[in-house]
Short mmCIF file of C-alpha atoms in Angstrom, two decimals:
data_model
loop_
_atom_site.label_atom_id
_atom_site.label_comp_id
_atom_site.label_asym_id
_atom_site.label_seq_id
_atom_site.Cartn_x
_atom_site.Cartn_y
_atom_site.Cartn_z
CA MET A 1 -32.90 2.77 18.31
CA ARG A 2 -30.21 3.61 20.90
CA ALA A 3 -26.43 3.39 20.55
CA ALA A 4 -26.13 1.79 24.00
CA ASP A 5 -28.47 -1.07 23.03
CA ILE A 6 -26.49 -1.77 19.85
CA ILE A 7 -23.22 -1.77 21.80
CA ILE A 8 -24.66 -4.22 24.37
CA LYS A 9 -25.93 -6.48 21.58
CA LYS A 10 -22.46 -6.63 20.04
CA ARG A 11 -20.72 -6.93 23.40
CA GLY A 12 -22.93 -9.67 24.83
CA THR A 13 -23.99 -10.13 28.46
CA GLY A 14 -22.55 -12.53 31.02
CA SER A 15 -21.64 -15.80 29.32
CA LYS A 16 -23.69 -14.90 26.24
CA LYS A 17 -21.49 -13.91 23.31
CA GLY A 18 -22.26 -10.78 21.34
CA GLU A 19 -24.60 -11.07 18.36
CA ALA A 20 -24.29 -10.02 14.73
CA LEU A 21 -25.64 -6.54 14.00
CA THR A 22 -28.05 -5.64 11.21
CA ARG A 23 -27.29 -3.20 8.42
CA GLU A 24 -29.69 -0.69 10.05
CA GLU A 25 -27.94 -0.90 13.43
CA ILE A 26 -24.50 -0.39 11.91
CA LYS A 27 -25.78 2.48 9.75
CA PHE A 28 -27.25 4.15 12.84
CA LEU A 29 -23.85 4.08 14.58
CA VAL A 30 -21.81 5.21 11.58
CA ASP A 31 -24.18 8.02 10.57
CA GLY A 32 -24.48 9.18 14.17
CA TYR A 33 -20.72 9.28 14.61
CA VAL A 34 -20.20 11.30 11.43
CA ASP A 35 -22.97 13.84 12.22
CA GLY A 36 -21.88 14.18 15.85
CA SER A 37 -25.04 12.79 17.49
CA ILE A 38 -23.13 9.76 18.84
CA PRO A 39 -20.04 10.66 20.89
CA ASP A 40 -16.52 9.24 20.73
CA TYR A 41 -16.89 7.25 23.94
CA GLN A 42 -19.81 5.20 22.58
CA ILE A 43 -18.07 4.46 19.29
CA ALA A 44 -14.95 3.52 21.29
CA ALA A 45 -17.07 1.00 23.20
CA PHE A 46 -18.46 -0.34 19.92
CA LEU A 47 -14.95 -0.69 18.45
CA MET A 48 -13.79 -2.60 21.54
CA ALA A 49 -16.81 -4.92 21.28
CA VAL A 50 -15.88 -5.64 17.65
CA TYR A 51 -12.24 -6.12 18.64
CA PHE A 52 -13.16 -8.89 21.10
CA ASN A 53 -16.14 -10.47 19.33
CA GLY A 54 -15.26 -9.97 15.68
CA MET A 55 -17.76 -9.65 12.84
CA THR A 56 -19.19 -11.97 10.21
CA PHE A 57 -18.27 -11.30 6.56
CA GLU A 58 -21.82 -10.02 6.09
CA GLU A 59 -21.49 -7.61 9.04
CA THR A 60 -18.12 -6.44 7.81
CA GLY A 61 -19.73 -5.80 4.42
CA PHE A 62 -22.48 -3.74 6.10
CA LEU A 63 -19.89 -1.71 8.01
CA THR A 64 -17.87 -1.16 4.84
CA GLU A 65 -20.95 0.00 2.89
CA CYS A 66 -22.05 2.36 5.66
CA MET A 67 -18.57 3.87 5.93
CA LEU A 68 -18.37 4.09 2.13
CA HIS A 69 -21.61 6.08 1.92
CA SER A 70 -20.66 8.42 4.76
CA GLY A 71 -19.21 10.76 2.12
CA ASP A 72 -18.69 11.18 -1.61
CA VAL A 73 -18.42 8.14 -3.89
CA ILE A 74 -16.75 8.42 -7.28
CA ASN A 75 -18.97 6.89 -9.97
CA LEU A 76 -17.11 5.90 -13.14
CA HIS A 77 -19.89 3.80 -14.63
CA GLY A 78 -22.24 4.77 -17.45
CA ARG A 79 -19.63 7.14 -18.88
CA GLU A 80 -18.52 5.25 -21.96
CA ASN A 81 -18.92 8.42 -24.04
CA GLU A 82 -16.12 9.91 -21.88
CA GLY A 83 -13.83 6.94 -22.54
CA LEU A 84 -14.54 5.22 -19.20
CA TYR A 85 -15.39 1.65 -20.16
CA GLY A 86 -14.13 -0.42 -17.21
CA PRO A 87 -14.03 -2.84 -15.54
CA PHE A 88 -12.13 -0.62 -13.11
CA VAL A 89 -9.45 -2.54 -11.26
CA ASP A 90 -7.17 -1.52 -8.38
CA LYS A 91 -4.56 -3.08 -6.12
CA HIS A 92 -3.95 -2.58 -2.42
CA SER A 93 -0.90 -3.52 -0.35
CA THR A 94 -0.93 -3.79 3.42
CA GLY A 95 2.46 -2.06 3.41
CA GLY A 96 6.13 -2.83 3.73
CA VAL A 97 9.68 -1.53 3.30
CA GLY A 98 10.81 -0.83 -0.25
CA ASP A 99 7.27 -1.70 -1.37
CA LYS A 100 7.05 0.44 -4.48
CA ILE A 101 4.95 -2.10 -6.40
CA SER A 102 2.05 0.28 -7.22
CA LEU A 103 4.39 2.57 -9.16
CA PRO A 104 5.44 0.11 -11.89
CA LEU A 105 2.26 -1.98 -11.62
CA ALA A 106 -0.25 0.72 -12.60
CA PRO A 107 1.44 1.70 -15.91
CA ILE A 108 2.05 -1.95 -16.82
CA ALA A 109 -1.63 -2.83 -16.35
CA ALA A 110 -2.80 0.42 -17.99
CA SER A 111 -0.60 -0.18 -21.05
CA ILE A 112 -2.52 -3.40 -21.79
CA GLY A 113 -5.86 -1.61 -21.51
CA VAL A 114 -6.92 -1.99 -17.87
CA GLN A 115 -8.48 1.16 -16.38
CA ILE A 116 -7.19 1.84 -12.86
CA PRO A 117 -8.58 4.32 -10.33
CA MET A 118 -5.83 4.27 -7.68
CA MET A 119 -6.34 5.93 -4.31
CA SER A 120 -3.20 5.59 -2.20
CA GLY A 121 -1.94 6.65 1.21
CA ARG A 122 1.06 8.24 2.88
CA GLY A 123 3.72 6.48 4.89
CA LEU A 124 3.24 6.16 8.63
CA GLY A 125 5.55 4.31 10.99
CA HIS A 126 8.05 1.95 9.36
CA THR A 127 6.10 1.49 6.09
CA GLY A 128 6.41 3.78 3.08
CA GLY A 129 3.56 5.59 1.33
CA THR A 130 2.85 5.72 -2.41
CA LEU A 131 1.83 9.39 -2.29
CA ASP A 132 5.12 10.42 -0.65
CA LYS A 133 7.03 8.59 -3.38
CA LEU A 134 5.03 10.22 -6.18
CA GLU A 135 5.47 13.68 -4.65
CA ALA A 136 9.24 13.17 -4.79
CA VAL A 137 8.71 13.91 -8.51
CA ASN A 138 8.82 17.72 -8.64
CA GLY A 139 5.37 19.15 -9.40
CA TYR A 140 3.44 15.85 -9.18
CA ARG A 141 -0.11 16.50 -7.91
CA VAL A 142 -2.12 13.88 -6.02
CA ASN A 143 -5.00 16.19 -5.01
CA LEU A 144 -7.07 15.81 -8.18
CA ASP A 145 -10.80 16.55 -8.15
CA ASP A 146 -13.28 13.89 -9.31
CA LYS A 147 -13.57 15.29 -12.84
CA GLU A 148 -9.82 15.39 -13.45
CA PHE A 149 -9.38 11.96 -11.86
CA ALA A 150 -11.94 10.46 -14.26
CA ARG A 151 -10.55 12.38 -17.26
CA LEU A 152 -7.03 11.08 -16.70
CA ILE A 153 -8.21 7.48 -16.25
CA ALA A 154 -9.98 7.77 -19.61
CA LYS A 155 -6.94 9.42 -21.23
CA THR A 156 -4.02 7.43 -19.85
CA GLY A 157 -5.60 4.40 -18.20
CA TYR A 158 -4.79 5.34 -14.63
CA ALA A 159 -4.51 8.21 -12.17
CA MET A 160 -3.12 8.35 -8.62
CA ILE A 161 -4.86 10.32 -5.86
CA GLY A 162 -5.04 10.58 -2.09
CA GLN A 163 -8.13 10.39 0.10
CA THR A 164 -9.97 13.73 0.21
CA GLU A 165 -11.87 15.08 3.19
CA LYS A 166 -15.16 14.27 1.44
CA ILE A 167 -14.35 10.61 0.75
CA VAL A 168 -15.15 8.18 3.58
CA PRO A 169 -15.13 10.70 6.47
CA ALA A 170 -16.28 7.88 8.78
CA ASP A 171 -12.98 6.09 8.19
CA ARG A 172 -10.88 9.14 9.06
CA LYS A 173 -12.75 9.66 12.33
CA MET A 174 -12.89 5.98 13.20
CA TYR A 175 -9.23 5.30 12.40
CA ALA A 176 -8.11 8.14 14.66
CA LEU A 177 -10.22 6.67 17.45
CA ARG A 178 -8.92 3.14 16.84
CA ASP A 179 -5.38 4.49 17.08
CA VAL A 180 -5.91 5.75 20.65
CA THR A 181 -8.17 2.96 21.95
CA GLY A 182 -6.02 -0.09 21.16
CA THR A 183 -8.38 -1.41 18.49
CA VAL A 184 -6.23 -1.04 15.37
CA GLU A 185 -5.46 -4.79 15.14
CA SER A 186 -9.02 -5.89 14.39
CA ILE A 187 -9.45 -7.72 11.09
CA PRO A 188 -13.06 -6.58 10.47
CA LEU A 189 -12.12 -2.96 11.24
CA ILE A 190 -9.01 -3.12 9.04
CA THR A 191 -11.10 -4.68 6.26
CA ALA A 192 -13.82 -2.02 6.42
CA SER A 193 -11.21 0.76 6.50
CA ILE A 194 -9.39 -0.51 3.41
CA LEU A 195 -12.42 -1.54 1.38
CA SER A 196 -14.51 1.56 2.04
CA LYS A 197 -11.79 3.71 0.45
CA LYS A 198 -11.14 1.32 -2.43
CA VAL A 199 -14.82 1.03 -3.34
CA ALA A 200 -15.31 4.80 -2.97
CA GLU A 201 -12.78 5.40 -5.74
CA GLY A 202 -14.94 3.43 -8.18
CA SER A 203 -13.26 0.00 -8.38
CA ASP A 204 -15.12 -3.06 -9.70
CA ALA A 205 -12.34 -5.52 -8.87
CA LEU A 206 -9.54 -5.54 -6.31
CA VAL A 207 -6.24 -7.39 -6.05
CA PHE A 208 -4.69 -7.43 -2.57
CA ASP A 209 -1.05 -7.86 -1.61
CA VAL A 210 -1.22 -8.97 2.03
CA LYS A 211 2.22 -9.08 3.59
CA TYR A 212 3.54 -11.05 6.54
CA GLY A 213 6.85 -11.08 8.40
CA LYS A 214 9.11 -8.73 10.36
CA GLY A 215 8.42 -5.72 8.14
CA ALA A 216 4.67 -6.32 7.83
CA PHE A 217 1.67 -5.35 9.92
CA MET A 218 0.74 -9.04 10.13
CA LYS A 219 3.70 -10.98 11.51
CA SER A 220 2.62 -14.57 10.79
CA PRO A 221 1.30 -16.23 7.63
CA SER A 222 -1.82 -17.35 9.52
CA ASP A 223 -2.67 -13.79 10.59
CA ALA A 224 -2.03 -12.54 7.05
CA GLU A 225 -4.27 -15.28 5.65
CA ALA A 226 -7.07 -14.31 8.05
CA LEU A 227 -6.87 -10.69 6.89
CA ALA A 228 -6.62 -11.69 3.21
CA THR A 229 -9.66 -13.94 3.55
CA SER A 230 -11.63 -11.16 5.23
CA LEU A 231 -10.71 -8.66 2.51
CA VAL A 232 -11.52 -11.03 -0.35
CA LYS A 233 -14.77 -12.46 1.05
CA THR A 234 -16.07 -9.06 2.15
CA ALA A 235 -15.25 -7.53 -1.24
CA GLN A 236 -17.02 -10.42 -2.94
CA SER A 237 -20.05 -9.96 -0.66
CA MET A 238 -20.21 -6.39 -2.02
CA GLY A 239 -20.25 -7.64 -5.62
CA LYS A 240 -16.56 -6.99 -6.34
CA GLN A 241 -14.23 -9.50 -7.97
CA SER A 242 -11.29 -10.02 -5.68
CA CYS A 243 -8.24 -12.11 -4.82
CA ALA A 244 -5.22 -11.75 -2.54
CA LEU A 245 -1.59 -12.85 -2.60
CA LEU A 246 0.18 -13.60 0.69
CA THR A 247 3.71 -12.24 0.29
CA ALA A 248 6.82 -12.21 2.46
CA MET A 249 8.10 -8.98 4.04
CA GLU A 250 11.08 -10.20 6.06
CA ASN A 251 13.57 -8.11 4.04
CA PRO A 252 13.28 -4.86 2.09
CA LEU A 253 11.97 -5.23 -1.47
CA GLY A 254 14.34 -4.23 -4.25
CA PHE A 255 17.70 -2.48 -3.98
CA LYS A 256 16.38 0.98 -3.05
CA THR A 257 14.30 2.42 -0.23
CA GLY A 258 13.37 6.08 -0.01
CA ASN A 259 10.86 8.31 -1.75
CA TYR A 260 12.78 9.48 -4.83
CA LEU A 261 14.99 6.38 -4.87
CA GLU A 262 11.92 4.16 -5.22
CA VAL A 263 10.67 6.27 -8.14
CA GLU A 264 14.11 5.79 -9.68
CA GLU A 265 13.90 2.03 -9.16
CA THR A 266 10.46 2.14 -10.80
CA LEU A 267 12.09 3.62 -13.89
CA GLU A 268 14.61 0.76 -13.82
CA CYS A 269 11.76 -1.77 -13.58
CA LEU A 270 10.00 -0.27 -16.60
CA GLN A 271 13.30 -0.09 -18.52
CA GLY A 272 13.69 -3.85 -18.10
CA LYS A 273 16.35 -3.59 -15.36
CA GLY A 274 14.17 -4.19 -12.29
CA PRO A 275 15.16 -6.38 -9.32
CA GLU A 276 13.93 -9.96 -9.49
CA ASP A 277 11.68 -9.75 -6.40
CA ILE A 278 10.01 -6.50 -7.49
CA MET A 279 9.31 -7.85 -10.97
CA GLU A 280 8.02 -11.21 -9.72
CA LEU A 281 5.46 -9.55 -7.48
CA THR A 282 4.56 -6.82 -9.97
CA TYR A 283 3.92 -9.32 -12.75
CA ALA A 284 1.90 -11.63 -10.46
CA LEU A 285 -0.39 -8.79 -9.39
CA GLY A 286 -0.54 -7.33 -12.91
CA ALA A 287 -1.59 -10.68 -14.37
CA ARG A 288 -4.57 -10.76 -12.04
CA MET A 289 -5.47 -7.16 -12.83
CA ALA A 290 -5.38 -8.04 -16.54
CA TYR A 291 -7.70 -10.98 -15.91
CA PHE A 292 -10.18 -8.98 -13.81
CA GLY A 293 -10.00 -6.16 -16.36
CA LYS A 294 -11.04 -8.60 -19.12
CA LYS A 295 -7.81 -8.05 -21.06
CA ALA A 296 -6.61 -11.63 -20.53
CA ALA A 297 -8.54 -14.90 -20.61
CA SER A 298 -6.29 -16.42 -17.94
CA ILE A 299 -3.67 -15.47 -15.34
CA GLU A 300 -1.00 -17.03 -17.58
CA GLU A 301 -2.02 -14.85 -20.52
CA GLY A 302 -2.09 -11.82 -18.21
CA LEU A 303 1.46 -12.58 -17.08
CA ASP A 304 2.65 -12.76 -20.67
CA LEU A 305 0.94 -9.46 -21.54
CA CYS A 306 2.56 -7.71 -18.56
CA LYS A 307 6.03 -8.91 -19.52
CA LYS A 308 5.53 -7.81 -23.13
CA ALA A 309 4.35 -4.37 -21.94
CA VAL A 310 7.74 -3.85 -20.28
CA GLU A 311 9.78 -5.40 -23.12
CA SER A 312 8.07 -3.19 -25.72
CA GLY A 313 8.60 0.02 -23.75
CA LYS A 314 4.83 0.71 -23.63
CA ALA A 315 4.70 0.54 -19.82
CA LEU A 316 7.52 3.10 -19.48
CA GLU A 317 5.72 5.41 -21.93
CA LYS A 318 2.54 5.10 -19.85
CA PHE A 319 4.41 5.93 -16.62
CA LEU A 320 5.98 9.04 -18.15
CA GLU A 321 2.59 10.06 -19.58
CA ASN A 322 1.09 9.88 -16.09
CA ILE A 323 3.98 11.93 -14.66
CA LYS A 324 3.15 14.66 -17.17
CA ASP A 325 -0.62 14.30 -16.62
CA GLN A 326 -0.27 15.02 -12.92
CA GLY A 327 2.12 17.97 -13.11
CA GLY A 328 5.58 16.43 -13.23
CA ASP A 329 8.31 16.81 -15.86
CA PRO A 330 9.11 13.39 -17.37
CA ASP A 331 12.19 14.67 -19.23
CA LYS A 332 13.65 16.09 -16.02
CA LEU A 333 12.88 12.83 -14.22
CA LEU A 334 14.85 10.88 -16.81
CA ARG A 335 17.75 13.36 -16.64
CA GLU A 336 17.89 12.99 -12.85
CA GLN A 337 18.05 9.19 -12.98
CA GLY A 338 21.19 7.95 -11.23
CA LYS A 339 22.28 11.50 -10.34
CA ARG A 340 19.80 12.92 -7.84
CA ARG A 341 21.21 12.20 -4.39
CA SER A 342 21.22 13.91 -1.00
CA PRO A 343 24.60 15.46 -0.16
CA PHE A 344 24.33 13.94 3.34
CA HIS A 345 25.79 10.56 2.46
CA ARG A 346 27.69 7.72 4.09
CA GLU A 347 28.76 4.25 3.04
CA ILE A 348 28.27 1.30 5.38
CA PHE A 349 30.72 -1.61 5.22
CA ALA A 350 30.44 -5.20 6.42
CA ARG A 351 31.62 -5.62 10.01
CA GLU A 352 32.58 -9.27 9.45
CA ASP A 353 32.65 -12.11 6.94
CA GLY A 354 29.44 -14.06 6.46
CA PHE A 355 26.07 -14.24 4.81
CA LEU A 356 24.11 -11.03 5.10
CA SER A 357 20.69 -10.61 6.72
CA ILE A 358 18.73 -7.34 6.52
CA ASP A 359 15.73 -6.91 8.85
CA ALA A 360 12.86 -5.12 7.06
CA TYR A 361 11.29 -3.64 10.20
CA LYS A 362 14.59 -2.24 11.51
CA THR A 363 15.35 -0.89 8.04
CA GLY A 364 12.02 0.91 8.10
CA ILE A 365 12.85 2.47 11.47
CA ALA A 366 16.25 3.55 10.14
CA CYS A 367 14.51 5.18 7.18
CA ILE A 368 12.31 7.22 9.53
CA ASN A 369 15.48 8.47 11.23
CA LEU A 370 16.99 9.36 7.84
CA GLY A 371 13.93 11.44 6.90
CA VAL A 372 12.16 9.01 4.56
CA GLY A 373 9.15 8.36 6.79
CA ARG A 374 7.12 9.81 9.62
CA ASN A 375 6.17 8.87 13.16
CA LYS A 376 2.99 10.99 13.13
CA THR A 377 0.83 12.31 10.31
CA THR A 378 2.06 15.89 10.71
CA ASP A 379 5.75 14.96 10.18
CA LYS A 380 7.33 16.08 6.89
CA VAL A 381 9.27 13.63 4.76
CA ASP A 382 12.46 14.23 2.79
CA ALA A 383 12.33 13.22 -0.88
CA ASP A 384 16.04 12.44 -1.28
CA SER A 385 16.72 10.39 1.85
CA GLY A 386 17.03 6.64 1.64
CA ILE A 387 19.25 3.62 1.12
CA ILE A 388 20.79 1.93 -1.92
CA PHE A 389 21.84 -1.63 -1.12
CA ALA A 390 25.01 -2.90 -2.74
CA LYS A 391 24.39 -6.29 -1.12
CA ARG A 392 21.13 -7.94 -0.18
CA GLU A 393 19.70 -10.71 1.97
CA GLY A 394 21.68 -13.96 1.63
CA ASP A 395 24.68 -12.43 -0.17
CA ALA A 396 28.14 -13.54 0.94
CA VAL A 397 30.22 -10.56 2.11
CA LYS A 398 33.76 -10.00 3.30
CA LYS A 399 34.66 -7.74 6.21
CA GLY A 400 35.17 -4.19 4.92
CA GLU A 401 33.11 -4.74 1.76
CA LYS A 402 30.53 -2.03 1.01
CA ILE A 403 26.99 -3.20 1.65
CA MET A 404 25.02 0.03 1.21
CA ASP A 405 24.95 3.78 0.57
CA VAL A 406 22.89 5.81 3.03
CA TYR A 407 21.39 9.26 2.32
CA ALA A 408 19.73 11.61 4.84
CA ARG A 409 18.06 14.99 5.20
CA ASP A 410 20.90 16.41 7.35
CA ASP A 411 23.97 15.42 9.38
CA SER A 412 22.03 14.55 12.53
CA SER A 413 19.57 12.37 10.60
CA LEU A 414 22.47 10.65 8.87
CA GLU A 415 24.12 9.83 12.19
CA ASN A 416 20.92 8.44 13.71
CA GLY A 417 19.89 6.59 10.57
CA CYS A 418 23.24 4.89 10.09
CA ALA A 419 23.30 3.79 13.74
CA SER A 420 19.82 2.27 13.29
CA MET A 421 20.82 0.63 10.03
CA GLU A 422 23.84 -1.04 11.64
CA GLU A 423 21.33 -2.75 13.98
CA ALA A 424 19.25 -3.92 11.00
CA VAL A 425 22.18 -5.88 9.57
CA SER A 426 23.43 -9.23 10.86
CA TYR A 427 25.77 -11.96 9.62
CA SER A 428 25.66 -15.75 9.74
CA SER A 429 28.18 -18.45 8.95
CA GLU A 430 25.69 -20.45 6.90
CA LYS A 431 23.48 -19.27 4.08
CA LYS A 432 19.80 -19.39 4.95
CA GLU A 433 17.34 -20.89 2.50
CA LYS A 434 15.67 -18.08 0.55
CA ALA A 435 12.06 -17.61 1.61
CA LYS A 436 9.38 -17.92 -1.05
CA LEU A 437 8.18 -14.43 -1.99
CA ILE A 438 4.57 -15.41 -2.82
CA LEU A 439 3.27 -17.94 -0.31
CA LYS A 440 -0.24 -18.54 -1.65
CA GLU A 441 -3.33 -17.03 -3.26
CA ILE A 442 -6.69 -16.46 -1.59
CA LYS A 443 -9.70 -16.19 -3.89
#
């Protein structure tokens, strides 16, 4: 078997379209890339062939499995004596601005008995990262080893970790190559990248939040639906229960963006004071996690259980328990609520009368300038930078009325971030119809 022959098969010749690859052919490429016997330039050619010719769901499943087994896989099954009973359920979002959903969602689902192994990522570009938000809690550790990860899932119902060097090394190498070869926007490659990590953490079922709009990776509902379908069907081909919600990301979610500020808004959600959009999406995803986790006989029952978990205070208790589990101080976190703010602060006021519009993508760029996010993986983020919106999309404002508070890492960042944020805001004479947050479900 030769890499060149596999690449030609996938690429096609003349007017003949490329063919589907076998599991053995895909395994040969993935294993060879990880062990160094197949060079970057051949894998780059393979990625480009996939970019133009796509993959079947079966092929995508093969690629996902081969990437998954390129490194360590966490096995949570057969460990009932340790308190690991499953089914193990996780959620994945394709990313957005103010998208803190994982933070309230995990303790809500865990408080009704679902066991959740959650492997999350860091922010890159205009989208935020769950790990950066968690690390805004002083002392919080995301670099747990497999034993501690499993122990905390058994103890508390969930644990939050980042990808280690030993988990899915093929994805780390392949993603870096996709980034520099113009092949990031390939649905089969995105699917394999996401699923290989989610399956490696030990999940039996997956709920996807696939976003579309200005602040999303997928700009149109049709593109988001194509990705959601690929994720769901590929996961199902691997024996995992799965569904996806298509959700709007035209405007920032919630009232707060920023690493610590989104942890603070999570507290508000679990205290029964969460913004309507955050709670709607959190409950919808939680209901499906409850169903897949066999804690609810229907989505409707799951929704009711999630709401009761917040009303009873059990979800908040679970969140604070996890903070303590992973090295944070829950009492300090509660004392800081509403008080912890960067000293580099400015208010932004409405420039004119009208109905407010806030562009999610431009808000994300402003947040990078403030210190919330990063342009490249080596950039450091600032925990206390961010934005608190006094007014949101569709609100009527008067000229001179405060619309937000902006916080930054330093004076220069504040200047740049505020200038960017002014560009994210616009005004109209007529109120636009509010977009539906959850467009549809793919299952």
